[in-house]
Each structure stands twice: as C-alpha cells, then as structure tokens.
Short mmCIF file of C-alpha atoms and ligand atoms in Angstrom, two decimals:
data_model
loop_
_atom_site.label_atom_id
_atom_site.label_comp_id
_atom_site.label_asym_id
_atom_site.label_seq_id
_atom_site.Cartn_x
_atom_site.Cartn_y
_atom_site.Cartn_z
CA MET A 1 -9.25 31.39 65.97
CA ASN A 2 -12.93 30.80 66.61
CA ASP A 3 -14.95 28.10 64.82
CA LEU A 4 -16.51 30.51 62.34
CA CYS A 5 -13.11 31.86 61.44
CA LYS A 6 -11.66 28.32 61.05
CA LYS A 7 -14.53 27.33 58.69
CA ALA A 8 -14.00 30.47 56.60
CA CYS A 9 -10.27 29.67 56.31
CA VAL A 10 -10.97 26.07 55.24
CA LEU A 11 -13.55 27.21 52.68
CA PHE A 12 -11.14 29.81 51.33
CA GLY A 13 -8.37 27.23 51.12
CA VAL A 14 -10.54 24.68 49.30
CA GLY A 15 -11.78 27.39 46.94
CA ALA A 16 -8.24 28.49 46.20
CA VAL A 17 -7.11 24.91 45.53
CA LEU A 18 -10.13 24.31 43.29
CA PHE A 19 -9.48 27.55 41.42
CA LEU A 20 -5.79 26.81 40.94
CA SER A 21 -6.37 23.20 39.94
CA SER A 22 -9.13 24.24 37.55
CA CYS A 23 -6.70 26.72 35.96
CA SER A 24 -3.90 24.16 35.65
CA GLY A 25 -6.49 21.57 34.52
CA GLN A 26 -7.48 23.92 31.73
CA GLN A 27 -3.84 24.28 30.75
CA GLU A 28 -3.35 20.49 30.78
CA ALA A 29 -6.42 20.02 28.61
CA GLU A 30 -5.25 22.62 26.14
CA GLU A 31 -1.55 21.83 26.09
CA PRO A 32 -1.60 18.68 23.95
CA HIS A 33 -3.56 20.61 21.31
CA ALA A 34 -1.05 23.42 21.10
CA ASP A 35 1.36 21.43 18.85
CA VAL A 36 -1.10 19.02 17.28
CA LEU A 37 -0.58 18.50 13.57
CA THR A 38 -3.69 17.61 11.62
CA VAL A 39 -3.10 15.11 8.84
CA GLY A 40 -5.83 14.40 6.31
CA PHE A 41 -5.27 10.95 4.83
CA SER A 42 -7.13 9.87 1.71
CA GLN A 43 -6.77 6.09 1.56
CA LEU A 44 -7.86 4.58 -1.74
CA GLY A 45 -9.74 1.61 -0.30
CA ASN A 46 -9.62 -1.61 1.63
CA GLU A 47 -9.17 -4.13 -1.17
CA SER A 48 -6.30 -6.28 0.06
CA ASP A 49 -4.26 -7.53 3.01
CA TRP A 50 -1.56 -5.12 1.89
CA ARG A 51 -3.97 -2.17 2.10
CA VAL A 52 -5.13 -3.18 5.60
CA ALA A 53 -1.49 -3.26 6.76
CA ASN A 54 -0.85 0.11 5.12
CA THR A 55 -3.84 1.79 6.82
CA GLU A 56 -2.79 0.26 10.14
CA SER A 57 0.73 1.61 9.70
CA MET A 58 -0.66 5.13 9.22
CA LYS A 59 -3.05 4.80 12.18
CA SER A 60 -0.37 3.53 14.54
CA THR A 61 2.06 6.28 13.47
CA PHE A 62 -0.23 9.32 13.49
CA THR A 63 -1.57 8.99 17.04
CA GLU A 64 -2.87 11.56 19.52
CA GLU A 65 -0.01 10.68 21.88
CA GLY A 66 2.41 11.39 19.07
CA GLY A 67 0.91 14.85 18.61
CA TYR A 68 -1.31 14.16 15.59
CA GLU A 69 -4.92 14.24 14.63
CA LEU A 70 -5.44 11.82 11.75
CA LEU A 71 -8.48 12.38 9.55
CA LEU A 72 -8.82 9.15 7.60
CA GLU A 73 -11.12 8.87 4.56
CA ASP A 74 -11.58 5.52 2.75
CA ALA A 75 -12.41 6.23 -0.91
CA GLN A 76 -13.64 2.70 -1.72
CA GLN A 77 -11.58 2.62 -4.94
CA LYS A 78 -13.22 5.76 -6.32
CA GLN A 79 -11.04 8.64 -7.50
CA GLU A 80 -13.93 11.12 -7.21
CA LYS A 81 -14.21 10.26 -3.51
CA GLN A 82 -10.49 10.93 -3.08
CA ILE A 83 -10.84 14.30 -4.82
CA ALA A 84 -13.81 15.19 -2.57
CA ALA A 85 -11.81 14.14 0.53
CA ILE A 86 -8.87 16.35 -0.48
CA ARG A 87 -11.20 19.32 -1.00
CA ASN A 88 -12.70 18.69 2.41
CA PHE A 89 -9.25 18.53 4.03
CA ILE A 90 -8.39 21.88 2.42
CA LEU A 91 -11.60 23.42 3.81
CA ARG A 92 -10.75 22.07 7.25
CA GLU A 93 -7.33 23.72 7.01
CA VAL A 94 -5.36 20.57 7.81
CA ASP A 95 -1.60 20.91 8.17
CA TYR A 96 -0.77 18.10 5.73
CA ILE A 97 -2.56 15.92 3.22
CA VAL A 98 -1.44 12.35 2.56
CA LEU A 99 -2.78 10.77 -0.61
CA ALA A 100 -2.61 7.08 -1.54
CA PRO A 101 -3.91 7.50 -5.10
CA VAL A 102 -6.07 4.82 -6.71
CA VAL A 103 -4.80 5.66 -10.22
CA GLU A 104 -1.96 7.78 -11.57
CA THR A 105 -3.76 10.40 -13.67
CA GLY A 106 -6.48 13.00 -13.03
CA TRP A 107 -5.00 14.77 -10.01
CA ASP A 108 -3.72 18.05 -11.45
CA GLU A 109 -6.72 20.22 -10.61
CA VAL A 110 -7.22 19.16 -7.00
CA LEU A 111 -3.49 19.18 -6.26
CA ALA A 112 -3.31 22.72 -7.64
CA GLU A 113 -6.11 23.65 -5.22
CA ALA A 114 -4.10 22.23 -2.29
CA LYS A 115 -1.01 24.08 -3.47
CA ASP A 116 -2.95 27.37 -3.72
CA ALA A 117 -4.19 26.78 -0.17
CA ASP A 118 -0.60 26.16 0.99
CA VAL A 119 -1.30 22.64 2.19
CA PRO A 120 1.64 20.31 1.50
CA VAL A 121 0.59 17.02 -0.12
CA ILE A 122 2.59 13.85 0.43
CA ILE A 123 1.90 11.03 -2.01
CA MET A 124 2.25 7.54 -0.60
CA ASP A 125 2.40 4.06 -2.21
CA ARG A 126 1.20 4.47 -5.83
CA MET A 127 2.41 7.44 -7.87
CA VAL A 128 0.60 10.36 -9.49
CA ASP A 129 1.29 11.45 -13.04
CA THR A 130 0.96 15.26 -13.06
CA GLU A 131 1.91 17.91 -15.62
CA ASP A 132 3.74 19.85 -12.92
CA GLY A 133 5.96 17.99 -10.45
CA GLU A 134 5.62 20.86 -7.97
CA LEU A 135 1.96 20.00 -7.31
CA TYR A 136 3.01 17.64 -4.52
CA THR A 137 5.74 17.94 -1.93
CA ALA A 138 7.13 14.40 -1.76
CA TRP A 139 6.38 10.80 -2.64
CA VAL A 140 7.30 7.57 -0.87
CA GLY A 141 6.57 4.08 -2.16
CA SER A 142 7.75 1.09 -4.15
CA ASP A 143 9.33 0.77 -7.56
CA MET A 144 6.52 -1.23 -9.14
CA ARG A 145 8.26 -1.54 -12.52
CA GLU A 146 11.30 -2.98 -10.80
CA GLU A 147 9.00 -5.42 -8.97
CA GLY A 148 7.67 -6.65 -12.34
CA GLU A 149 11.17 -6.90 -13.77
CA LYS A 150 12.38 -8.88 -10.74
CA ALA A 151 9.54 -11.38 -11.25
CA VAL A 152 10.46 -11.80 -14.90
CA ARG A 153 14.20 -12.24 -14.16
CA TRP A 154 13.27 -14.89 -11.61
CA LEU A 155 11.03 -16.71 -14.13
CA GLU A 156 13.78 -16.73 -16.75
CA GLU A 157 16.22 -18.29 -14.26
CA PHE A 158 13.66 -20.76 -12.93
CA LEU A 159 12.79 -22.04 -16.42
CA GLU A 160 16.49 -22.22 -17.26
CA GLU A 161 17.20 -24.31 -14.12
CA GLN A 162 14.36 -26.63 -15.08
CA GLY A 163 15.77 -27.03 -18.58
CA ARG A 164 12.61 -25.43 -20.01
CA ALA A 165 14.10 -22.18 -21.30
CA GLU A 166 13.46 -23.11 -24.95
CA GLU A 167 9.99 -24.60 -24.43
CA GLU A 168 6.72 -22.80 -25.17
CA VAL A 169 5.47 -21.05 -22.02
CA SER A 170 1.80 -20.16 -21.68
CA ILE A 171 1.11 -17.37 -19.17
CA VAL A 172 -2.16 -16.28 -17.53
CA HIS A 173 -1.94 -12.69 -16.35
CA ILE A 174 -4.29 -11.43 -13.62
CA GLN A 175 -3.96 -7.65 -13.46
CA GLY A 176 -4.71 -5.18 -10.68
CA THR A 177 -6.73 -1.94 -10.79
CA PRO A 178 -6.29 -0.48 -14.30
CA GLY A 179 -4.21 2.71 -14.35
CA SER A 180 -2.72 2.22 -10.88
CA SER A 181 1.06 2.27 -10.53
CA ALA A 182 0.99 -1.25 -9.12
CA GLN A 183 -0.83 -2.54 -12.21
CA LEU A 184 1.15 -0.44 -14.69
CA GLY A 185 4.55 -1.35 -13.22
CA ARG A 186 3.94 -5.08 -12.79
CA THR A 187 2.30 -5.31 -16.23
CA TYR A 188 5.26 -3.41 -17.71
CA GLY A 189 7.64 -6.02 -16.28
CA LEU A 190 5.71 -8.96 -17.68
CA GLU A 191 5.12 -7.39 -21.08
CA LYS A 192 8.83 -6.61 -21.35
CA GLY A 193 9.52 -10.28 -20.61
CA LEU A 194 6.99 -11.36 -23.25
CA ALA A 195 8.64 -9.09 -25.81
CA MET A 196 12.06 -10.58 -25.02
CA HIS A 197 11.00 -14.23 -25.28
CA ASP A 198 9.41 -15.47 -28.50
CA ASN A 199 8.40 -18.69 -26.74
CA TRP A 200 6.41 -16.90 -23.98
CA HIS A 201 2.73 -16.36 -24.81
CA LEU A 202 -0.23 -14.78 -23.06
CA ALA A 203 -3.04 -17.31 -22.62
CA ALA A 204 -5.20 -14.64 -20.97
CA GLN A 205 -4.85 -11.12 -19.55
CA VAL A 206 -7.73 -10.01 -17.34
CA CYS A 207 -8.40 -7.66 -14.43
CA GLY A 208 -8.66 -9.18 -10.94
CA GLU A 209 -9.02 -5.76 -9.22
CA PHE A 210 -6.42 -6.73 -6.59
CA THR A 211 -9.11 -8.75 -4.78
CA GLN A 212 -9.50 -12.44 -4.01
CA ALA A 213 -13.18 -12.49 -5.07
CA LYS A 214 -12.62 -10.94 -8.50
CA ALA A 215 -9.51 -13.03 -9.21
CA TYR A 216 -11.43 -16.20 -8.31
CA GLU A 217 -14.27 -15.17 -10.62
CA VAL A 218 -12.05 -14.37 -13.62
CA MET A 219 -9.86 -17.44 -13.11
CA LYS A 220 -12.96 -19.67 -13.11
CA GLU A 221 -13.94 -18.11 -16.47
CA ILE A 222 -10.45 -18.64 -17.90
CA LEU A 223 -10.52 -22.27 -16.82
CA LEU A 224 -13.73 -22.79 -18.81
CA GLU A 225 -11.78 -21.74 -21.93
CA THR A 226 -8.44 -23.40 -21.31
CA LYS A 227 -6.57 -25.48 -18.79
CA GLU A 228 -3.33 -25.20 -20.74
CA MET A 229 -1.16 -22.87 -18.71
CA ASP A 230 2.38 -22.97 -17.33
CA VAL A 231 2.43 -19.76 -15.32
CA VAL A 232 -0.15 -17.62 -13.52
CA TYR A 233 1.19 -14.13 -12.85
CA CYS A 234 -0.99 -12.48 -10.16
CA GLU A 235 -0.41 -8.81 -9.43
CA ASN A 236 -0.97 -9.24 -5.69
CA ASP A 237 -1.39 -11.85 -2.94
CA ASN A 238 -5.17 -11.58 -2.72
CA GLU A 239 -5.46 -12.32 -6.43
CA ALA A 240 -3.17 -15.32 -5.89
CA PHE A 241 -5.53 -16.62 -3.17
CA GLY A 242 -8.50 -16.37 -5.58
CA VAL A 243 -6.52 -18.11 -8.31
CA MET A 244 -5.48 -20.94 -5.93
CA GLN A 245 -9.12 -21.45 -5.00
CA ALA A 246 -10.14 -21.75 -8.68
CA LEU A 247 -7.19 -24.05 -9.52
CA ASP A 248 -8.00 -26.27 -6.50
CA GLU A 249 -11.58 -26.61 -7.70
CA ALA A 250 -10.37 -27.48 -11.21
CA GLY A 251 -7.99 -30.09 -9.80
CA ILE A 252 -4.90 -28.36 -11.24
CA SER A 253 -1.72 -28.47 -9.18
CA TYR A 254 0.45 -25.39 -8.73
CA GLY A 255 3.44 -24.13 -6.79
CA GLU A 256 6.52 -26.23 -5.99
CA GLY A 257 6.35 -29.49 -7.93
CA GLY A 258 2.97 -28.52 -9.41
CA ASP A 259 1.88 -28.09 -13.04
CA VAL A 260 1.49 -24.33 -12.82
CA ILE A 261 4.13 -21.84 -11.65
CA LEU A 262 2.43 -19.26 -9.41
CA ILE A 263 3.89 -15.77 -9.09
CA SER A 264 2.56 -13.16 -6.68
CA PHE A 265 3.37 -9.69 -5.33
CA ASP A 266 3.19 -8.08 -1.87
CA ALA A 267 4.63 -10.71 0.50
CA THR A 268 1.97 -10.15 3.15
CA GLU A 269 1.80 -12.61 6.02
CA ALA A 270 -0.75 -14.91 4.33
CA GLY A 271 1.11 -14.61 1.01
CA LEU A 272 4.40 -15.59 2.59
CA ILE A 273 2.82 -18.51 4.45
CA ALA A 274 1.46 -19.78 1.09
CA CYS A 275 4.95 -19.33 -0.37
CA MET A 276 6.67 -21.09 2.56
CA GLU A 277 4.23 -23.99 2.10
CA GLY A 278 5.20 -24.16 -1.58
CA ARG A 279 1.81 -23.02 -2.94
CA ILE A 280 3.32 -19.83 -4.37
CA ASN A 281 6.65 -20.21 -6.23
CA LEU A 282 7.68 -16.58 -6.01
CA ASN A 283 6.44 -13.68 -3.90
CA VAL A 284 7.83 -10.25 -4.79
CA GLU A 285 7.91 -7.90 -1.83
CA CYS A 286 5.93 -4.64 -1.79
CA ASN A 287 6.30 -3.06 1.62
CA PRO A 288 3.15 -1.37 3.07
CA LEU A 289 4.65 0.09 6.27
CA HIS A 290 4.74 3.68 5.07
CA GLY A 291 3.42 5.41 8.22
CA PRO A 292 6.88 6.10 9.74
CA ARG A 293 8.25 7.09 6.32
CA VAL A 294 5.50 9.67 5.83
CA GLU A 295 6.03 10.93 9.38
CA LYS A 296 9.73 11.40 8.70
CA ILE A 297 8.84 13.63 5.73
CA ILE A 298 6.45 15.68 7.88
CA ARG A 299 9.06 16.07 10.63
CA GLN A 300 11.59 17.27 8.05
CA LEU A 301 9.11 19.83 6.73
CA GLU A 302 8.31 20.97 10.28
CA GLU A 303 12.03 21.54 10.85
CA GLY A 304 12.30 23.58 7.66
CA GLN A 305 14.24 20.90 5.78
CA VAL A 306 13.57 19.86 2.21
CA PRO A 307 12.70 16.15 2.04
CA GLU A 308 13.68 13.91 -0.87
CA LYS A 309 11.19 14.43 -3.68
CA GLU A 310 10.94 10.67 -4.29
CA SER A 311 11.93 7.90 -1.87
CA PHE A 312 11.89 4.30 -3.04
CA VAL A 313 11.64 1.54 -0.46
CA GLU A 314 14.16 -1.29 -0.76
CA GLU A 315 12.49 -4.61 -1.40
CA THR A 316 13.37 -8.21 -2.10
CA ILE A 317 11.85 -11.43 -3.45
CA PHE A 318 10.92 -14.62 -1.61
CA GLU A 319 10.98 -18.27 -2.64
CA PRO A 320 9.80 -21.11 -0.38
CA GLU A 321 13.32 -21.97 0.81
CA ASP A 322 13.89 -18.39 2.05
CA LEU A 323 11.05 -18.56 4.57
CA THR A 324 10.44 -19.76 8.12
CA ALA A 325 7.40 -19.28 10.35
CA ASP A 326 9.47 -17.17 12.77
CA PHE A 327 10.68 -14.90 10.01
CA ILE A 328 7.14 -14.34 8.74
CA ALA A 329 5.73 -13.73 12.25
CA ALA A 330 8.41 -11.13 13.00
CA ARG A 331 7.39 -9.02 9.99
CA GLY A 332 4.09 -8.16 11.65
CA TYR A 333 1.82 -7.93 8.59
O1 LIG B 1 -0.36 -0.20 -4.43
C1 LIG B 1 0.00 -1.34 -3.74
C2 LIG B 1 -0.86 -2.47 -4.19
O2 LIG B 1 -2.20 -2.17 -3.91
C3 LIG B 1 -0.60 -3.80 -3.53
O3 LIG B 1 0.18 -4.63 -4.26
C4 LIG B 1 -1.97 -4.38 -3.52
O4 LIG B 1 -2.13 -5.49 -2.72
C5 LIG B 1 -2.78 -3.23 -3.18
O5 LIG B 1 -4.10 -3.40 -3.34
#
C-alpha cells in the first residue's frame, strides 16, 4: 500500500469511527429521555422547617438519575399561584401533578381541568375538600385531627400526674394557616379537649401562620394583655420557636419545670432538640418525608395498579425523656 492509499484508509477509518460514535452518542443522549416522567409539583410555600424538609424529600426522590423531570413551583402561600401552576403543568402536558395544597377548599375547578386533560393528580401532606372524590387520584399525608387529639390526651395525663387535673387551666392557642388541614385538625383536637374539660379555658386564640416571626409577634401582643397562662399550644415547631423567644423576653419560664407547658407539632430536628433540652414539653410528630411515598404511588400507576386512595403516615409523640442527640441526628430533618 502506498502512502496516499494508507492516508486514505486512516481518514476513512477515523471518519467511520466518528460517524459511528456520533450515532451512538446521539442514542446515549436521547436514551435517558425515552422513559422520563415529568412531574409538576406545586409546593404551597417555604414557611417552616417542616416545609423545607418536605421540598427536599421531593427533590431528592424525583431526580434525573431516577428517570424524572421535576417541575417545582413555590406558591408562597397563595392558592391562586397554586391554581396557576396546575394550569401551567396541564399545558406542558406533564405526566403527573403533585399538589401540596395550602388550604382544603377551592380546588374543584382546577382539579376537574386536570382530570379532563387526563393528568393524574396526587395530593400530598394537607388534604383537599372536593365535591367529587374522583377529582384526584390519591392522597398521602398525616392524620392532623389525630395529631391534635394525641396532644390533648397527653395534656390530660400530664396534668393528672401533676395532681392538677381539677385546677383551672388557661391555654394560649397559636394557630396555623386558616383553612389548612394542619390548622383545622390540630384546632379540632384542642377544641374537643376544651369542650370535654370545664376547667380548661382559652386565654387567647390567634393565627401564627406557621412561622416563627408571626408567632413571636402575636405572642408579644398576648403578653401585653396577660401573663396568666398554663399552656401554650403551638400548631408547629416554628411557632413554638417564636413563642419561646417572646416568653424569654418576658422572663416567663416554660418547658420541663417551667411555669408554662409548651406543646408543639412537627418534631423537626430543631423542634426535637428543644424538646430534648426540656424547652418543649411535648412534640407531636408530623412526618414530612413524602417524596418516596409519592413515588411509590406513581410507580403503581405506571404498572397499571390502583394505589390506595388515602394513605396515612404512622406517627408518634415525643417527650424530653424519649430523645437523644443520636436519635435526632439519625432522622435527617
Ligand atoms: O401541613 C404540614 C404543616 O405545614 C406543618 O406542621 C407545618 O410546619 C407546615 O408549615
């Protein structure tokens, strides 16, 4: 073979390799997209430690490597933004919509639109209250009424153990976002307890919006009116942090051995640390790690199975003596 011929062969060979590798490269680039499921996720906001952990759970579950494209929209506590996000997901022809609803009512119209477009909607965390139960495919979350009832059962026993069951009990109630399942359920529990005990009274009932800042602000106002309180019932950990700040500034002791019994919900890392340290007497668990639970529902639907319409997460309660630093660290949120 002369030199010219050798060069031609080499060029042909390189060209062939480049052509083949460009073809297979194209396939490689396209392959991961072939089975990608697009999930539109309307998150209600970013108000609390719980919510941050919940968003993180969704992000770490619905990854590109796992075969998903996650379209995440933060509605900043506004239902109209959630409705607009759902409409946008429908237009983009996503495979699934996941909705963490800010409040329970007002979803019928937009959910009917998703149903008409054949996009399954999975409700996560708080519930929706719709005329027609077929407007969504499945729901996964916590039993918020049961959470409230657990807190009240604990308070009854705690007062009994302290020999205070017959005494007058003055309760400050810091509520969460009005009309949300978390507020409705936890308020239901407390109000049931108030109805059952003639000696339990509400000293105040105000909205703390599930945030530390708002709870601090409203607790400061309450403390201007009265310092007579036996219990502060906060509907989440961030509200409890705001309340602690206001009580500290007023020089009022709380928690184990303190003047005020502090009850909280969520059991996030910071909430459990406060409980372990005795600054919160009771922390009722509300588990935010719904990403894998939602994925299980999607997998079932992909396999043609019918998922449970409603799945409640099992939860517990925590008192200071139940907790260690290792236990809290291992929970990961
Ligand atoms: O819906 C769950 C509740 O919402 C959590 O208790 C609270 O922290 C969050 O904001």
